[in-house]
Coordinates of C-alpha atoms in Angstrom, one line a residue:
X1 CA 29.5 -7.1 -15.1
X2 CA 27.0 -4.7 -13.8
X3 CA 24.1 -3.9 -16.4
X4 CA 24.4 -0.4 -17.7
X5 CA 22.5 1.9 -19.9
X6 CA 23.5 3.0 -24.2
X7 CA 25.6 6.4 -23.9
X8 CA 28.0 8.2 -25.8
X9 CA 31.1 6.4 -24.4
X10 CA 29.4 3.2 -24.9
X11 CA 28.0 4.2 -28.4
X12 CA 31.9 4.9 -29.3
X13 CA 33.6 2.0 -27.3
X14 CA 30.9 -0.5 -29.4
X15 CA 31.8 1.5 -33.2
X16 CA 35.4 1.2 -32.1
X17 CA 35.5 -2.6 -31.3
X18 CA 32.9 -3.6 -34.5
X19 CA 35.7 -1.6 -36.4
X20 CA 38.7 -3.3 -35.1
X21 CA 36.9 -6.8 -35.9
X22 CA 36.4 -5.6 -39.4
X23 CA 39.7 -4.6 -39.9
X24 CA 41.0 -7.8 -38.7
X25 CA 38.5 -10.5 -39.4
X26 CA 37.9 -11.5 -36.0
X27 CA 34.3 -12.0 -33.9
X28 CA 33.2 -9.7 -30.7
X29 CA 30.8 -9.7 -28.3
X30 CA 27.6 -9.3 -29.2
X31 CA 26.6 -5.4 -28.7
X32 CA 23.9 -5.8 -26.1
X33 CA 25.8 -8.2 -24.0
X34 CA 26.0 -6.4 -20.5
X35 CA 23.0 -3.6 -21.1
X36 CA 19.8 -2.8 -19.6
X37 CA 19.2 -3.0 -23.3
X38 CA 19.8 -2.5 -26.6
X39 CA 16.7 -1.7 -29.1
X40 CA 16.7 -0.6 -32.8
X41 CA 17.4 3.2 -32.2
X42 CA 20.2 1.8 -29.9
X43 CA 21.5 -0.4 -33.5
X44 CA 21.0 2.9 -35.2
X45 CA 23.1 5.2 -33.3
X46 CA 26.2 2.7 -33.4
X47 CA 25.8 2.3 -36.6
X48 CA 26.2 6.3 -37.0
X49 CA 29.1 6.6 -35.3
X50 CA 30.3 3.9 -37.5
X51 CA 29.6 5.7 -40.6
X52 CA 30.9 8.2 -39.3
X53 CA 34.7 6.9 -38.4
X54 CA 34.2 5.0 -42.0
X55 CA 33.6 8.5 -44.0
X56 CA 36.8 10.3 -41.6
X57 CA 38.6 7.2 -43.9
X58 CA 37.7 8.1 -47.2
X59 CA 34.8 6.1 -48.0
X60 CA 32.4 8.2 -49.7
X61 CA 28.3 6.5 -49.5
X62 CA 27.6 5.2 -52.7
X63 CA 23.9 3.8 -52.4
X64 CA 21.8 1.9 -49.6
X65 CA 21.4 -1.8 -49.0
X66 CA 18.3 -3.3 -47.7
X67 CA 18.8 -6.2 -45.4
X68 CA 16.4 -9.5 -43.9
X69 CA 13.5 -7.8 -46.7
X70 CA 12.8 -11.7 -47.4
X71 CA 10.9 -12.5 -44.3
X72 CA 11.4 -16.3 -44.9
X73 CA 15.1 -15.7 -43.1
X74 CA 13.5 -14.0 -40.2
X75 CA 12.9 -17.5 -38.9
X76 CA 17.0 -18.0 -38.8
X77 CA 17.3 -15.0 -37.0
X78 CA 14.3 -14.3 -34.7
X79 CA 14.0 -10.7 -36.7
X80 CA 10.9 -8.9 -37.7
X81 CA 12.0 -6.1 -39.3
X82 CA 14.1 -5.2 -42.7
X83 CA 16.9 -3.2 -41.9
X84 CA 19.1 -0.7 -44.0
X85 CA 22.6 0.3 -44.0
X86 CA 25.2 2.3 -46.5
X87 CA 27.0 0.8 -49.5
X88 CA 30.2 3.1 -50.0
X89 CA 32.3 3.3 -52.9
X90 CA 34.8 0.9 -51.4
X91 CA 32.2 -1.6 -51.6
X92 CA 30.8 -1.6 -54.5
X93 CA 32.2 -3.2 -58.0
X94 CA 30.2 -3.5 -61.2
X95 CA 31.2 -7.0 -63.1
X96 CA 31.1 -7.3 -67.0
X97 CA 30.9 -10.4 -68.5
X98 CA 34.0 -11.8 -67.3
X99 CA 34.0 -13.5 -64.6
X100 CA 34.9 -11.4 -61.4
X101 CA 37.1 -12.2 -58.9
X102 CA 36.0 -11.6 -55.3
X103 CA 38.9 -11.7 -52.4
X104 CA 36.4 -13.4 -49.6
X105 CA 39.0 -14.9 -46.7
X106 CA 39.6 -12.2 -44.7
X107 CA 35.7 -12.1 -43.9
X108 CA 34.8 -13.6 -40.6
X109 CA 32.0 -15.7 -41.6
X110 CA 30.7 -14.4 -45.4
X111 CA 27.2 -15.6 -47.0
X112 CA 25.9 -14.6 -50.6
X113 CA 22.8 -12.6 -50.9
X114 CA 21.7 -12.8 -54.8
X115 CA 19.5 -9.3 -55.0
X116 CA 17.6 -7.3 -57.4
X117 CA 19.8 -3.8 -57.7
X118 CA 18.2 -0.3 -58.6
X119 CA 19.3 2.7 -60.1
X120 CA 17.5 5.7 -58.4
X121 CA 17.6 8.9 -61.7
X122 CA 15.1 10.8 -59.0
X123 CA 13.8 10.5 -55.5
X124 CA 10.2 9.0 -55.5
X125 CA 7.8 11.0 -54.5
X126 CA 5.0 8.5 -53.9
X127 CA 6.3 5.4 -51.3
X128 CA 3.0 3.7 -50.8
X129 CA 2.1 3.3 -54.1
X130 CA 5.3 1.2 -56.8
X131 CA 3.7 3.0 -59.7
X132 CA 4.6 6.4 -58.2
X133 CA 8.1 4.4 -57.9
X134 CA 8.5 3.3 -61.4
X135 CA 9.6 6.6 -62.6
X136 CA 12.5 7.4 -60.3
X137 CA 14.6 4.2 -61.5
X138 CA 17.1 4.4 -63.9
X139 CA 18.2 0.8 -64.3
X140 CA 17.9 -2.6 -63.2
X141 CA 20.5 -5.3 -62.7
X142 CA 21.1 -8.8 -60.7
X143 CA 23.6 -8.2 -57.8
X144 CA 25.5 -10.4 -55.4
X145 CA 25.6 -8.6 -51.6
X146 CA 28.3 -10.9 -49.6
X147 CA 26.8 -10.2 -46.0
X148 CA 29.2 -11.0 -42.7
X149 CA 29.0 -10.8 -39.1
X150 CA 31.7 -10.5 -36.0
X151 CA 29.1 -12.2 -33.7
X152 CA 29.8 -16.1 -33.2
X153 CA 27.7 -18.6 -35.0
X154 CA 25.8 -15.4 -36.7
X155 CA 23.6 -15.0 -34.0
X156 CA 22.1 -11.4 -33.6
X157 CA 19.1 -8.9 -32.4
X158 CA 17.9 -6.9 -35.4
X159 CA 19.2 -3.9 -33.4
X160 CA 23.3 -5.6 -33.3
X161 CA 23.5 -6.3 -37.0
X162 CA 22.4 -2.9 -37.7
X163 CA 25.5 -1.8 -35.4
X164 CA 27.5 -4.3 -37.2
X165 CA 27.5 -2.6 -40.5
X166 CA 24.7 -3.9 -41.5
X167 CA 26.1 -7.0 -42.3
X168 CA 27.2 -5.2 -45.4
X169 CA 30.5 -6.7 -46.9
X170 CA 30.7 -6.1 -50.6
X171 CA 28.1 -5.1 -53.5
X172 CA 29.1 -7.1 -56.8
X173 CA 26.4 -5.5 -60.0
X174 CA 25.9 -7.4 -62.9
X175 CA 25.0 -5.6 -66.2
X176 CA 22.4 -3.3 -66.0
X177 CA 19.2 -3.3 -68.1
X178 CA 18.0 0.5 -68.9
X179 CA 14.2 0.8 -67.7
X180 CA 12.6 2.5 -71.0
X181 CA 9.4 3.4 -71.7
X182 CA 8.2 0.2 -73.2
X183 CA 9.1 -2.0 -70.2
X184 CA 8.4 1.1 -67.5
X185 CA 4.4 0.3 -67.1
X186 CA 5.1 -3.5 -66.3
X187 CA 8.1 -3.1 -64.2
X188 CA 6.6 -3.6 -60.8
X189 CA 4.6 -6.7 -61.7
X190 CA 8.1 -8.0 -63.8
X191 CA 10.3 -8.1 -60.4
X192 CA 7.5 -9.5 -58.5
X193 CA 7.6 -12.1 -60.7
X194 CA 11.3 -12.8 -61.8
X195 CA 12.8 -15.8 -60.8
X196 CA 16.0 -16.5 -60.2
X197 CA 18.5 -19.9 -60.0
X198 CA 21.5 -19.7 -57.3
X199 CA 24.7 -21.5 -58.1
X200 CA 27.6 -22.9 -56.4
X201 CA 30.0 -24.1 -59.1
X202 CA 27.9 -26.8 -60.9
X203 CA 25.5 -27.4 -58.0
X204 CA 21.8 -25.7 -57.8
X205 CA 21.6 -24.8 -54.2
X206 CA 18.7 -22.7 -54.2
X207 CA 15.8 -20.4 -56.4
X208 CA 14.2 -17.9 -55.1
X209 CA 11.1 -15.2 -56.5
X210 CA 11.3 -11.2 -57.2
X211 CA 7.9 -10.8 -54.1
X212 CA 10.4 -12.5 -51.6
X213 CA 11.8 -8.8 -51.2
X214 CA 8.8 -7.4 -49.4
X215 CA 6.7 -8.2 -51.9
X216 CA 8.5 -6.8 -54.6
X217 CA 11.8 -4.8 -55.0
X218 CA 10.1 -1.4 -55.3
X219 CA 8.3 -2.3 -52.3
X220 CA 11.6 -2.0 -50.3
X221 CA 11.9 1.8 -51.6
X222 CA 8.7 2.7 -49.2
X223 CA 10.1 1.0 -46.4
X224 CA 13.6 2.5 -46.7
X225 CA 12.3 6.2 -46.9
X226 CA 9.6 5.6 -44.2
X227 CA 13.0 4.7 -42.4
X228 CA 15.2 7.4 -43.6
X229 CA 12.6 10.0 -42.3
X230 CA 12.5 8.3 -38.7
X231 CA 16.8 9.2 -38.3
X232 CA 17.9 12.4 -37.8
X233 CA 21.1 11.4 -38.7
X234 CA 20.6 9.2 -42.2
X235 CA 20.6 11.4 -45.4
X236 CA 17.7 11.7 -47.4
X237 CA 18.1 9.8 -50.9
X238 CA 20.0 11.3 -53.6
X239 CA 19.6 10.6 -57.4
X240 CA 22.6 8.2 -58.7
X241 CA 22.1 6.0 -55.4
X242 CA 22.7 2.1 -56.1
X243 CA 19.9 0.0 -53.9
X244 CA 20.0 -3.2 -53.3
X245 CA 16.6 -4.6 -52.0
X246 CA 17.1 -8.0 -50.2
X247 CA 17.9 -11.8 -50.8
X248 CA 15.5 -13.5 -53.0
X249 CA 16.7 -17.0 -51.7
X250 CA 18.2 -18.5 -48.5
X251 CA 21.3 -17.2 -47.3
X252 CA 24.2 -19.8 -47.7
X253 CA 28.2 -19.6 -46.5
X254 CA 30.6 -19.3 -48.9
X255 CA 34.2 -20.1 -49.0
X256 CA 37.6 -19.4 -51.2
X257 CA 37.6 -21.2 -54.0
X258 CA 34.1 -21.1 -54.9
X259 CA 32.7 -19.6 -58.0
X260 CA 28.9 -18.7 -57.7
X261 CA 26.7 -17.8 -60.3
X262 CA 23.0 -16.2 -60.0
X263 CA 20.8 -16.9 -63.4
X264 CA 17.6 -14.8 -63.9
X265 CA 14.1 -15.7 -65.9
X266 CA 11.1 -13.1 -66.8
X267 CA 13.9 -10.3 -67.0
X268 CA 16.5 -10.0 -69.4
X269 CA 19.1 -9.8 -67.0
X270 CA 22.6 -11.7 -68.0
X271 CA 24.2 -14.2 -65.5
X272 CA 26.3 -13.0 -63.1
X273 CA 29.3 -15.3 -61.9
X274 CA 32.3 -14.1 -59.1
X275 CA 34.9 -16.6 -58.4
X276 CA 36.0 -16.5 -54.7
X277 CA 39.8 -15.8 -53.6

């Protein structure tokens, strides 16, 4: 196949056949197979057109997710960037304190991401500095982001999983905890330092810490809206978004039949459990 350059026609034939695997839980080739190249912006602009077709369907953009923010899975992936994509309404569930059940097997290849979630109630208007942050959140909560890919053995250039919806599959929030003015001033240094225990039924299969996500959670609002003003295309944030800023552990699979849990210390943040169809 002769090398050719990103265009329109190839921008739409690549959103068409990443939406076709989606739909029917199959694996593709890779994005920048055949190309001169294929670079972030080029990630970007499939992933547009994507959003696009996805909104002409009635999904309406409910918040942002943050993606490969914990730089200790860069390593897996040969990445070294964070990346951001849209979570839409069709994506997103809120779980109570039963336990929630979470239809997984018509995914191609799912993982579990446990994540600190945000609440924007404004738009920040200081991103190098989380105490200018602090004020524009309206709650916290534990969340479970079950991440996929249509590329065989999940292997990827930052710019194809960006195409690839961002990896984004579903967006499962546990119950929030208000932000109030007694725990507002020590917010930034309490996610840094929350820890958190991930579970596969009885098993421990991994703990992670609130700085893996760039530091800190409110640290991935900078890097989101430094992105956000780079594309002419992404909306600027709007108050009521959900965000959902990174992995704090290791990435495992996950399979039906499986109930995984996510417990949380220094934050009092309840358990959140899904059990997998």
């Amino acid at each position: 196949m002769k090398n050719v350059r990103m265009g329109n026609a190839r921008t739409k034939e690549i959103a068409t056949l990443l939406l076709e695997a989606k739909a029917h839980g199959r694996m593709i080739e890779r994005p920048g197979s055949g190309l001169d190249r294929f670079e972030l912006k080029d990630g970007y602009t499939v992933y547009a057109e994507v959003d696009a077709r996805l909104r002409q369907e009635g999904f309406v953009p409910a918040g942002r997710k943050l993606g490969f923010t914990n730089k200790a899975t860069w390593r897996e992936f040969d990445l070294a960037t964070p990346i951001w994509a849209y979570v839409y309404d069709r994506t997103l569930n809120f779980a109570d304190r039963r336990l929630l059940e979470i239809a997984v097997s018509g995914l191609v290849a799912p993982r579990i991401e446990p994540e600190v979630v945000l609440k924007l109630k404004a738009i920040p208007d200081v991103r190098d500095d989380t105490a200018g942050m602090v004020d524009a959140i309206e709650w916290v909560a534990i969340g479970f982001e079950i991440v996929d890919c249509h590329f065989a053995d999940w292997q990827f250039t930052a710019a194809e999983i960006i195409a690839d919806f961002g990896a984004h599959s579903r967006l499962i929030v546990g119950e929030p905890l208000k932000v109030d003015e007694r725990s507002r001033p020590a917010l930034t240094r309490t996610l840094e330092e929350l820890t958190v225990s991930l579970r596969c039924d009885s098993s421990l299969i991994d703990t992670g810490v609130g700085s893996n996500a760039l530091g800190g959670p409110l640290n991935t609002l900078g890097f989101l809206m430094d992105a956000l003003d780079a594309q002419d295309w992404a909306e600027d944030l709007r108050t009521g978004e959900v965000i959902t800023t990174g992995t704090l552990t290791e990435i495992p699979y996950i399979h039906p039949g499986e109930c995984w849990t996510v417990e949380v210390r220094g934050m009092d943040l309840n358990p959140l459990s899904i059990q997998l169809l």
